[in-house]
Amino acid sequence: MTASSLRGKSAIVGIGTYGLGRAPGLSSMDLMAGATARAVADAGLQLKDIDGICGGTLYHMFPTLSMGEYLGIRPKWACSDMTGGSSFLSHLLQATMATRQGSAPRC
């Protein structure tokens, strides 16, 4: 599997933001959960449909484990790699590879 063979094999189908700017009283988990809920709703899905999770934060050592517990979901696949400014592109690439190889079921 090469990067070029993955071109066009995945799509972002829902987006969400939450608490942009000042967000007094909200923790990093609150902010990630709010954005997740909005992205899942934007995609026309429910939290129970989520079987994989990617994420990164400096506030938690295992952000995907923490977020899965916070949201009440048990993902079959997770990635919390931190690669600096390209972390979220890395997450998309790894999620695409996991889906293509059968490690993560397709939605």
Coordinates of N, CA and C in Angstrom, one line a residue:
M1 N 0.9 -1.2 0.0 CA 0.0 0.0 0.0 C 0.9 1.2 0.0
T2 N 0.7 2.1 -0.9 CA 1.4 3.4 -1.0 C 0.5 4.5 -0.8
A3 N 1.1 5.7 -0.5 CA 0.3 6.9 -0.3 C -0.5 7.2 -1.6
S4 N 0.1 7.0 -2.7 CA -0.7 7.3 -3.9 C -1.8 6.3 -4.2
S5 N -1.7 5.1 -3.7 CA -2.8 4.1 -3.9 C -4.0 4.4 -2.9
L6 N -3.7 5.3 -1.9 CA -4.8 5.7 -1.0 C -5.5 6.9 -1.4
R7 N -5.0 7.6 -2.4 CA -5.6 8.8 -2.9 C -7.1 8.6 -3.3
G8 N -8.0 9.4 -2.7 CA -9.4 9.3 -3.0 C -10.1 8.1 -2.3
K9 N -9.5 7.5 -1.4 CA -10.1 6.3 -0.7 C -10.8 6.7 0.6
S10 N -10.8 7.9 1.0 CA -11.5 8.3 2.2 C -12.1 9.7 2.0
A11 N -13.0 10.0 2.9 CA -13.6 11.3 2.8 C -14.0 11.8 4.2
I12 N -13.9 13.1 4.4 CA -14.4 13.7 5.6 C -15.9 14.0 5.4
V13 N -16.8 13.4 6.1 CA -18.2 13.6 5.9 C -19.0 14.4 6.9
G14 N -18.3 14.8 8.0 CA -18.9 15.6 9.0 C -17.8 16.4 9.7
I15 N -18.2 17.7 9.9 CA -17.3 18.6 10.6 C -18.0 19.2 11.8
G16 N -17.2 19.6 12.8 CA -17.8 20.3 13.9 C -16.8 21.1 14.7
T17 N -17.2 22.2 15.2 CA -16.3 23.0 16.1 C -17.1 23.3 17.4
Y18 N -16.4 23.6 18.4 CA -17.1 23.8 19.7 C -16.2 24.6 20.6
G19 N -16.8 25.7 21.2 CA -16.0 26.5 22.2 C -14.9 27.2 21.6
L20 N -14.9 27.7 20.4 CA -13.8 28.5 19.8 C -13.7 29.8 20.5
G21 N -12.4 30.2 20.6 CA -12.2 31.4 21.4 C -12.1 31.1 22.9
R22 N -12.6 32.0 23.7 CA -12.7 31.8 25.1 C -13.8 30.8 25.5
A23 N -13.5 29.8 26.3 CA -14.5 28.8 26.7 C -14.4 28.6 28.2
P24 N -14.7 29.6 29.0 CA -14.5 29.4 30.5 C -15.4 28.3 31.0
G25 N -14.8 27.5 31.9 CA -15.6 26.5 32.5 C -15.6 25.1 31.7
L26 N -15.0 25.1 30.5 CA -15.0 23.9 29.8 C -13.6 23.3 29.8
S27 N -13.5 22.0 30.0 CA -12.2 21.3 29.9 C -11.9 20.9 28.5
S28 N -10.7 20.4 28.3 CA -10.3 20.0 26.9 C -11.2 18.8 26.5
M29 N -11.6 18.0 27.4 CA -12.5 16.9 27.1 C -13.9 17.4 26.7
D30 N -14.4 18.4 27.4 CA -15.7 19.1 27.0 C -15.6 19.6 25.6
L31 N -14.5 20.3 25.3 CA -14.4 20.9 23.9 C -14.3 19.8 22.9
M32 N -13.5 18.7 23.1 CA -13.4 17.7 22.1 C -14.7 16.9 21.9
A33 N -15.4 16.7 23.0 CA -16.7 16.0 23.0 C -17.7 16.8 22.2
G34 N -17.7 18.1 22.5 CA -18.7 19.0 21.8 C -18.4 19.1 20.3
A35 N -17.2 19.2 19.9 CA -16.8 19.2 18.5 C -17.2 17.8 17.8
T36 N -16.9 16.7 18.6 CA -17.2 15.4 18.1 C -18.7 15.2 17.9
A37 N -19.5 15.6 18.8 CA -21.0 15.5 18.7 C -21.5 16.3 17.5
R38 N -20.9 17.5 17.3 CA -21.4 18.2 16.1 C -20.9 17.6 14.8
A39 N -19.7 17.1 14.7 CA -19.2 16.4 13.5 C -20.0 15.1 13.2
V40 N -20.3 14.4 14.3 CA -21.1 13.1 14.1 C -22.5 13.5 13.6
A41 N -23.1 14.5 14.2 CA -24.5 14.9 13.7 C -24.4 15.5 12.3
D42 N -23.4 16.2 11.9 CA -23.2 16.8 10.6 C -23.1 15.6 9.6
A43 N -22.5 14.5 10.0 CA -22.4 13.4 9.1 C -23.6 12.5 9.0
G44 N -24.6 12.9 9.8 CA -25.9 12.1 9.8 C -25.8 10.8 10.6
L45 N -24.8 10.8 11.5 CA -24.6 9.6 12.3 C -24.9 9.8 13.7
Q46 N -24.8 8.7 14.5 CA -24.9 8.8 16.0 C -23.7 8.3 16.6
L47 N -23.4 8.6 17.9 CA -22.2 8.1 18.5 C -22.1 6.6 18.5
K48 N -23.2 5.9 18.5 CA -23.1 4.4 18.5 C -22.6 3.9 17.2
D49 N -22.6 4.7 16.1 CA -22.0 4.4 14.8 C -20.5 4.5 14.7
I50 N -19.9 5.1 15.7 CA -18.5 5.4 15.6 C -17.7 4.1 16.1
D51 N -16.8 3.6 15.2 CA -16.1 2.4 15.5 C -14.5 2.7 15.5
G52 N -14.1 3.9 15.3 CA -12.7 4.3 15.3 C -12.6 5.7 15.8
I53 N -11.5 6.0 16.4 CA -11.3 7.3 17.0 C -9.8 7.7 16.9
C54 N -9.6 8.9 16.4 CA -8.3 9.5 16.3 C -8.3 10.8 17.1
G55 N -7.2 11.2 17.7 CA -7.1 12.5 18.4 C -5.8 12.7 19.0
G56 N -5.6 14.0 19.3 CA -4.3 14.3 20.0 C -4.5 15.6 20.8
T57 N -4.0 15.6 22.0 CA -4.0 16.8 22.8 C -2.8 16.7 23.8
L58 N -2.4 17.8 24.2 CA -1.3 17.8 25.2 C -1.8 17.7 26.6
Y59 N -3.1 17.6 26.8 CA -3.7 17.5 28.1 C -3.9 16.1 28.6
H60 N -3.8 15.1 27.8 CA -4.0 13.7 28.2 C -3.0 12.8 27.5
M61 N -2.5 11.9 28.3 CA -1.5 11.0 27.7 C -2.1 10.0 26.7
F62 N -3.3 9.6 26.9 CA -4.0 8.7 26.0 C -5.4 9.3 25.6
P63 N -5.3 10.3 24.7 CA -6.6 11.1 24.4 C -7.7 10.3 23.8
T64 N -7.3 9.2 23.0 CA -8.4 8.5 22.4 C -9.1 7.6 23.4
L65 N -8.3 7.0 24.4 CA -8.9 6.2 25.5 C -9.8 7.1 26.3
S66 N -9.3 8.3 26.7 CA -10.1 9.2 27.5 C -11.3 9.7 26.8
M67 N -11.2 10.0 25.5 CA -12.4 10.5 24.8 C -13.4 9.4 24.6
G68 N -13.0 8.1 24.3 CA -13.9 7.0 24.2 C -14.7 6.8 25.5
E69 N -14.0 6.9 26.6 CA -14.7 6.8 27.9 C -15.6 7.9 28.1
Y70 N -15.2 9.2 27.8 CA -16.0 10.4 28.0 C -17.3 10.3 27.2
L71 N -17.2 9.8 25.9 CA -18.3 9.7 25.0 C -19.2 8.5 25.3
G72 N -18.6 7.5 26.0 CA -19.4 6.3 26.3 C -19.3 5.3 25.1
I73 N -18.3 5.4 24.3 CA -18.1 4.5 23.1 C -16.9 3.6 23.3
R74 N -16.9 2.5 22.6 CA -15.8 1.5 22.7 C -15.3 1.3 21.3
P75 N -14.4 2.2 20.8 CA -14.0 2.1 19.4 C -13.1 0.8 19.2
K76 N -13.2 0.2 18.0 CA -12.5 -1.0 17.7 C -11.0 -0.6 17.3
W77 N -10.8 0.6 16.9 CA -9.5 1.1 16.4 C -9.3 2.5 16.9
A78 N -8.1 2.8 17.3 CA -7.8 4.2 17.8 C -6.3 4.6 17.4
C79 N -6.1 5.9 17.2 CA -4.8 6.4 16.9 C -4.7 7.7 17.7
S80 N -3.6 7.8 18.5 CA -3.4 9.1 19.2 C -1.9 9.6 18.9
D81 N -1.4 9.3 17.8 CA -0.1 9.7 17.4 C 0.0 11.2 17.5
M82 N 1.1 11.7 17.9 CA 1.4 13.2 17.9 C 2.6 13.4 17.0
T83 N 2.3 14.1 15.9 CA 3.4 14.4 14.9 C 3.5 15.8 14.6
G84 N 3.2 16.6 15.6 CA 3.3 18.1 15.5 C 2.1 18.6 14.7
G85 N 2.4 19.6 13.8 CA 1.3 20.3 13.0 C 0.7 19.4 12.0
S86 N 1.2 18.2 11.7 CA 0.6 17.3 10.7 C -0.1 16.2 11.4
S87 N -0.3 16.2 12.7 CA -1.0 15.1 13.4 C -2.3 14.7 12.8
F88 N -3.1 15.7 12.4 CA -4.5 15.4 11.9 C -4.4 14.8 10.5
L89 N -3.5 15.2 9.7 CA -3.3 14.6 8.4 C -2.8 13.1 8.6
S90 N -1.9 12.9 9.6 CA -1.5 11.6 9.9 C -2.6 10.7 10.4
H91 N -3.5 11.3 11.2 CA -4.7 10.5 11.6 C -5.6 10.1 10.5
L92 N -5.8 11.0 9.5 CA -6.6 10.7 8.4 C -6.0 9.5 7.5
L93 N -4.7 9.6 7.3 CA -3.9 8.6 6.6 C -4.0 7.3 7.3
Q94 N -3.8 7.2 8.6 CA -3.8 6.0 9.3 C -5.2 5.4 9.4
A95 N -6.2 6.2 9.5 CA -7.6 5.7 9.5 C -8.0 5.2 8.2
T96 N -7.5 5.8 7.1 CA -7.8 5.3 5.8 C -7.1 3.9 5.6
M97 N -5.8 3.8 6.0 CA -5.1 2.5 5.9 C -5.8 1.5 6.8
A98 N -6.3 1.8 8.0 CA -6.9 0.8 8.8 C -8.2 0.3 8.2
T99 N -9.0 1.2 7.6 CA -10.2 0.9 6.9 C -9.9 0.0 5.7
R100 N -9.0 0.4 4.9 CA -8.7 -0.4 3.7 C -8.1 -1.8 4.0
Q101 N -7.4 -1.9 5.1 CA -6.9 -3.2 5.5 C -7.8 -4.1 6.3
G102 N -9.0 -3.5 6.6 CA -9.9 -4.3 7.4 C -9.7 -4.2 8.9
S103 N -8.8 -3.4 9.4 CA -8.6 -3.2 10.8 C -9.7 -2.4 11.5
A104 N -10.3 -1.5 10.7 CA -11.4 -0.7 11.2 C -12.6 -0.9 10.2
P105 N -13.8 -1.3 10.7 CA -14.9 -1.5 9.8 C -15.3 -0.2 9.2
R106 N -15.8 -0.3 8.0 CA -16.3 0.9 7.3 C -17.6 1.3 7.9
C107 N -17.9 2.6 7.9 CA -19.2 3.1 8.4 C -20.2 3.0 7.3

